[in-house]
């Protein structure tokens, strides 16, 4: 992830360890995905064995990790720190 915004130069990490809070957002997103996947597996496969849940949900969570990483940081930046996009500060390349 960039240290500064390439368009406006905003420094993303406001203080050391700032994104530790995003870890909790990431846990919530992963838990939500696992819960929805569990319900879908339950209803689509007619309540299979426990190993079926593990063999489907664990790889799914590993596959969404890059998206989850960035999304949790973006959510943390926008909803906790109040950072918002300002088109006036955008630089043209």
Short mmCIF file of N, CA and C in Angstrom, two decimals:
data_model
loop_
_atom_site.label_atom_id
_atom_site.label_comp_id
_atom_site.label_asym_id
_atom_site.label_seq_id
_atom_site.Cartn_x
_atom_site.Cartn_y
_atom_site.Cartn_z
N UNK A 1 0.85 -1.17 0.00
CA UNK A 1 0.00 0.00 0.00
C UNK A 1 0.89 1.23 0.00
N UNK A 2 0.48 2.24 -0.72
CA UNK A 2 1.26 3.47 -0.78
C UNK A 2 1.33 4.14 0.59
N UNK A 3 2.45 4.81 0.85
CA UNK A 3 2.57 5.56 2.09
C UNK A 3 1.84 6.90 1.97
N UNK A 4 1.89 7.48 0.77
CA UNK A 4 1.20 8.74 0.48
C UNK A 4 0.32 8.55 -0.74
N UNK A 5 -0.76 9.32 -0.80
CA UNK A 5 -1.65 9.27 -1.95
C UNK A 5 -0.91 9.79 -3.19
N UNK A 6 -0.94 9.05 -4.31
CA UNK A 6 -0.24 9.51 -5.50
C UNK A 6 -0.88 10.74 -6.14
N UNK A 7 -2.14 11.04 -5.84
CA UNK A 7 -2.81 12.19 -6.44
C UNK A 7 -2.69 13.45 -5.61
N UNK A 8 -2.93 13.35 -4.29
CA UNK A 8 -2.96 14.57 -3.48
C UNK A 8 -1.85 14.62 -2.42
N UNK A 9 -1.08 13.54 -2.24
CA UNK A 9 0.02 13.53 -1.30
C UNK A 9 -0.37 13.29 0.15
N UNK A 10 -1.62 12.94 0.43
CA UNK A 10 -2.09 12.67 1.78
C UNK A 10 -1.34 11.48 2.36
N UNK A 11 -0.83 11.64 3.59
CA UNK A 11 -0.15 10.53 4.27
C UNK A 11 -1.22 9.64 4.88
N UNK A 12 -1.24 8.35 4.51
CA UNK A 12 -2.28 7.44 4.96
C UNK A 12 -2.14 7.04 6.43
N UNK A 13 -0.94 6.69 6.85
CA UNK A 13 -0.75 6.25 8.23
C UNK A 13 -0.57 7.49 9.10
N UNK A 14 -1.62 7.84 9.81
CA UNK A 14 -1.64 9.08 10.57
C UNK A 14 -0.66 9.04 11.73
N UNK A 15 -0.54 7.89 12.39
CA UNK A 15 0.40 7.70 13.50
C UNK A 15 0.89 6.26 13.45
N UNK A 16 2.02 5.95 14.10
CA UNK A 16 2.51 4.57 14.09
C UNK A 16 1.47 3.61 14.69
N UNK A 17 1.24 2.53 14.02
CA UNK A 17 0.26 1.55 14.49
C UNK A 17 -1.18 1.94 14.24
N UNK A 18 -1.39 2.94 13.40
CA UNK A 18 -2.75 3.44 13.14
C UNK A 18 -3.67 2.36 12.59
N UNK A 19 -3.14 1.50 11.73
CA UNK A 19 -3.98 0.51 11.07
C UNK A 19 -4.23 -0.75 11.90
N UNK A 20 -3.83 -0.76 13.15
CA UNK A 20 -4.16 -1.90 14.01
C UNK A 20 -5.67 -2.01 14.15
N UNK A 21 -6.35 -0.89 14.17
CA UNK A 21 -7.80 -0.90 14.25
C UNK A 21 -8.45 -1.53 13.04
N UNK A 22 -7.79 -1.41 11.89
CA UNK A 22 -8.30 -2.02 10.67
C UNK A 22 -8.30 -3.55 10.78
N UNK A 23 -7.47 -4.06 11.67
CA UNK A 23 -7.43 -5.50 11.90
C UNK A 23 -8.80 -6.00 12.39
N UNK A 24 -9.45 -5.23 13.24
CA UNK A 24 -10.76 -5.62 13.75
C UNK A 24 -11.83 -5.53 12.65
N UNK A 25 -11.69 -4.55 11.77
CA UNK A 25 -12.59 -4.46 10.62
C UNK A 25 -12.39 -5.67 9.73
N UNK A 26 -11.15 -6.08 9.55
CA UNK A 26 -10.84 -7.26 8.75
C UNK A 26 -11.45 -8.52 9.36
N UNK A 27 -11.36 -8.66 10.68
CA UNK A 27 -11.97 -9.81 11.35
C UNK A 27 -13.48 -9.83 11.13
N UNK A 28 -14.11 -8.66 11.22
CA UNK A 28 -15.55 -8.58 11.02
C UNK A 28 -15.93 -8.94 9.59
N UNK A 29 -15.16 -8.45 8.61
CA UNK A 29 -15.44 -8.79 7.21
C UNK A 29 -15.25 -10.28 6.95
N UNK A 30 -14.18 -10.85 7.48
CA UNK A 30 -13.94 -12.29 7.29
C UNK A 30 -15.02 -13.11 7.98
N UNK A 31 -15.42 -12.69 9.16
CA UNK A 31 -16.48 -13.40 9.86
C UNK A 31 -17.80 -13.34 9.10
N UNK A 32 -18.09 -12.19 8.53
CA UNK A 32 -19.31 -12.05 7.74
C UNK A 32 -19.30 -12.93 6.50
N UNK A 33 -18.16 -12.97 5.81
CA UNK A 33 -18.04 -13.82 4.63
C UNK A 33 -18.17 -15.29 5.02
N UNK A 34 -17.53 -15.69 6.11
CA UNK A 34 -17.62 -17.08 6.57
C UNK A 34 -19.05 -17.44 6.96
N UNK A 35 -19.74 -16.51 7.60
CA UNK A 35 -21.12 -16.76 8.01
C UNK A 35 -22.04 -16.93 6.80
N UNK A 36 -21.92 -16.03 5.84
CA UNK A 36 -22.75 -16.12 4.63
C UNK A 36 -22.41 -17.39 3.86
N UNK A 37 -21.13 -17.70 3.73
CA UNK A 37 -20.73 -18.92 3.02
C UNK A 37 -21.26 -20.16 3.74
N UNK A 38 -21.22 -20.14 5.07
CA UNK A 38 -21.75 -21.26 5.84
C UNK A 38 -23.23 -21.47 5.61
N UNK A 39 -24.00 -20.39 5.60
CA UNK A 39 -25.43 -20.50 5.32
C UNK A 39 -25.69 -21.01 3.91
N UNK A 40 -24.92 -20.50 2.94
CA UNK A 40 -25.09 -20.95 1.56
C UNK A 40 -24.77 -22.44 1.41
N UNK A 41 -23.70 -22.87 2.05
CA UNK A 41 -23.33 -24.29 2.01
C UNK A 41 -24.41 -25.13 2.68
N UNK A 42 -24.91 -24.66 3.81
CA UNK A 42 -25.93 -25.40 4.54
C UNK A 42 -27.18 -25.63 3.69
N UNK A 43 -27.64 -24.56 3.03
CA UNK A 43 -28.87 -24.68 2.26
C UNK A 43 -28.65 -25.29 0.87
N UNK A 44 -27.52 -25.00 0.24
CA UNK A 44 -27.27 -25.52 -1.10
C UNK A 44 -26.90 -27.00 -1.10
N UNK A 45 -26.15 -27.43 -0.09
CA UNK A 45 -25.67 -28.81 -0.05
C UNK A 45 -26.42 -29.66 0.98
N UNK A 46 -27.51 -29.13 1.53
CA UNK A 46 -28.37 -29.87 2.44
C UNK A 46 -27.63 -30.35 3.69
N UNK A 47 -27.00 -29.42 4.40
CA UNK A 47 -26.28 -29.68 5.66
C UNK A 47 -25.27 -30.83 5.55
N UNK A 48 -24.16 -30.57 4.84
CA UNK A 48 -23.13 -31.61 4.69
C UNK A 48 -22.32 -31.79 5.98
N UNK A 49 -21.35 -32.69 5.94
CA UNK A 49 -20.45 -32.93 7.07
C UNK A 49 -19.63 -31.67 7.37
N UNK A 50 -19.08 -31.62 8.56
CA UNK A 50 -18.29 -30.47 8.99
C UNK A 50 -17.07 -30.21 8.12
N UNK A 51 -16.45 -31.28 7.61
CA UNK A 51 -15.26 -31.11 6.77
C UNK A 51 -15.59 -30.38 5.47
N UNK A 52 -16.80 -30.51 5.00
CA UNK A 52 -17.19 -29.80 3.77
C UNK A 52 -17.15 -28.29 4.01
N UNK A 53 -17.63 -27.86 5.17
CA UNK A 53 -17.58 -26.44 5.51
C UNK A 53 -16.13 -25.96 5.56
N UNK A 54 -15.29 -26.74 6.21
CA UNK A 54 -13.88 -26.36 6.36
C UNK A 54 -13.19 -26.29 5.00
N UNK A 55 -13.44 -27.29 4.16
CA UNK A 55 -12.77 -27.36 2.86
C UNK A 55 -13.25 -26.29 1.87
N UNK A 56 -14.40 -25.71 2.12
CA UNK A 56 -14.88 -24.64 1.24
C UNK A 56 -14.58 -23.26 1.84
N UNK A 57 -14.85 -23.08 3.12
CA UNK A 57 -14.73 -21.74 3.72
C UNK A 57 -13.27 -21.32 3.91
N UNK A 58 -12.40 -22.21 4.35
CA UNK A 58 -10.99 -21.82 4.58
C UNK A 58 -10.29 -21.35 3.31
N UNK A 59 -10.37 -22.08 2.19
CA UNK A 59 -9.75 -21.54 0.97
C UNK A 59 -10.41 -20.24 0.50
N UNK A 60 -11.71 -20.12 0.71
CA UNK A 60 -12.40 -18.88 0.33
C UNK A 60 -11.84 -17.70 1.11
N UNK A 61 -11.63 -17.87 2.40
CA UNK A 61 -11.08 -16.78 3.21
C UNK A 61 -9.65 -16.45 2.81
N UNK A 62 -8.87 -17.45 2.42
CA UNK A 62 -7.51 -17.19 1.96
C UNK A 62 -7.53 -16.43 0.63
N UNK A 63 -8.46 -16.78 -0.25
CA UNK A 63 -8.55 -16.11 -1.55
C UNK A 63 -8.99 -14.65 -1.43
N UNK A 64 -9.83 -14.33 -0.47
CA UNK A 64 -10.29 -12.95 -0.34
C UNK A 64 -9.37 -12.09 0.53
N UNK A 65 -8.29 -12.65 1.04
CA UNK A 65 -7.40 -11.90 1.93
C UNK A 65 -6.86 -10.62 1.31
N UNK A 66 -6.37 -10.60 0.07
CA UNK A 66 -5.88 -9.32 -0.48
C UNK A 66 -6.97 -8.25 -0.57
N UNK A 67 -8.15 -8.64 -0.96
CA UNK A 67 -9.26 -7.68 -1.05
C UNK A 67 -9.65 -7.22 0.36
N UNK A 68 -9.72 -8.15 1.27
CA UNK A 68 -10.09 -7.85 2.65
C UNK A 68 -9.07 -6.90 3.29
N UNK A 69 -7.79 -7.11 3.02
CA UNK A 69 -6.73 -6.27 3.57
C UNK A 69 -6.92 -4.81 3.17
N UNK A 70 -7.10 -4.58 1.89
CA UNK A 70 -7.24 -3.20 1.41
C UNK A 70 -8.58 -2.59 1.81
N UNK A 71 -9.64 -3.38 1.70
CA UNK A 71 -10.97 -2.87 2.04
C UNK A 71 -11.05 -2.48 3.51
N UNK A 72 -10.47 -3.28 4.39
CA UNK A 72 -10.52 -2.95 5.81
C UNK A 72 -9.74 -1.67 6.10
N UNK A 73 -8.64 -1.46 5.42
CA UNK A 73 -7.88 -0.22 5.62
C UNK A 73 -8.63 1.00 5.09
N UNK A 74 -9.27 0.83 3.94
CA UNK A 74 -10.05 1.94 3.38
C UNK A 74 -11.22 2.29 4.30
N UNK A 75 -11.93 1.27 4.78
CA UNK A 75 -13.04 1.52 5.69
C UNK A 75 -12.55 2.21 6.97
N UNK A 76 -11.42 1.76 7.48
CA UNK A 76 -10.86 2.36 8.69
C UNK A 76 -10.50 3.83 8.45
N UNK A 77 -9.88 4.12 7.32
CA UNK A 77 -9.51 5.50 7.00
C UNK A 77 -10.73 6.40 6.89
N UNK A 78 -11.75 5.95 6.17
CA UNK A 78 -12.89 6.82 5.89
C UNK A 78 -13.84 6.98 7.06
N UNK A 79 -14.07 5.90 7.83
CA UNK A 79 -15.09 5.98 8.86
C UNK A 79 -14.55 6.34 10.24
N UNK A 80 -13.27 6.14 10.48
CA UNK A 80 -12.72 6.46 11.79
C UNK A 80 -11.99 7.80 11.77
N UNK A 81 -11.19 8.04 10.75
CA UNK A 81 -10.40 9.26 10.74
C UNK A 81 -11.10 10.41 10.04
N UNK A 82 -12.16 10.13 9.31
CA UNK A 82 -12.89 11.21 8.64
C UNK A 82 -12.22 11.72 7.38
N UNK A 83 -11.30 10.97 6.83
CA UNK A 83 -10.65 11.38 5.58
C UNK A 83 -11.66 11.27 4.45
N UNK A 84 -11.74 12.30 3.65
CA UNK A 84 -12.66 12.27 2.52
C UNK A 84 -11.95 12.77 1.27
N UNK A 85 -12.47 12.41 0.15
CA UNK A 85 -11.87 12.78 -1.13
C UNK A 85 -12.18 14.23 -1.44
N UNK A 86 -11.17 14.99 -1.79
CA UNK A 86 -11.33 16.38 -2.17
C UNK A 86 -10.83 16.56 -3.60
N UNK A 87 -11.74 16.71 -4.57
CA UNK A 87 -11.31 16.81 -5.97
C UNK A 87 -10.47 18.05 -6.24
N UNK A 88 -10.53 19.07 -5.38
CA UNK A 88 -9.74 20.28 -5.58
C UNK A 88 -8.24 20.01 -5.42
N UNK A 89 -7.89 19.02 -4.59
CA UNK A 89 -6.48 18.73 -4.31
C UNK A 89 -5.88 17.71 -5.28
N UNK A 90 -6.67 17.20 -6.19
CA UNK A 90 -6.19 16.19 -7.13
C UNK A 90 -5.24 16.82 -8.13
N UNK A 91 -4.14 16.14 -8.39
CA UNK A 91 -3.18 16.62 -9.39
C UNK A 91 -3.38 15.83 -10.67
N UNK A 92 -3.17 16.48 -11.77
CA UNK A 92 -3.30 15.85 -13.08
C UNK A 92 -1.94 15.34 -13.53
N UNK A 93 -1.94 14.16 -14.16
CA UNK A 93 -0.69 13.60 -14.65
C UNK A 93 -0.63 13.69 -16.14
#
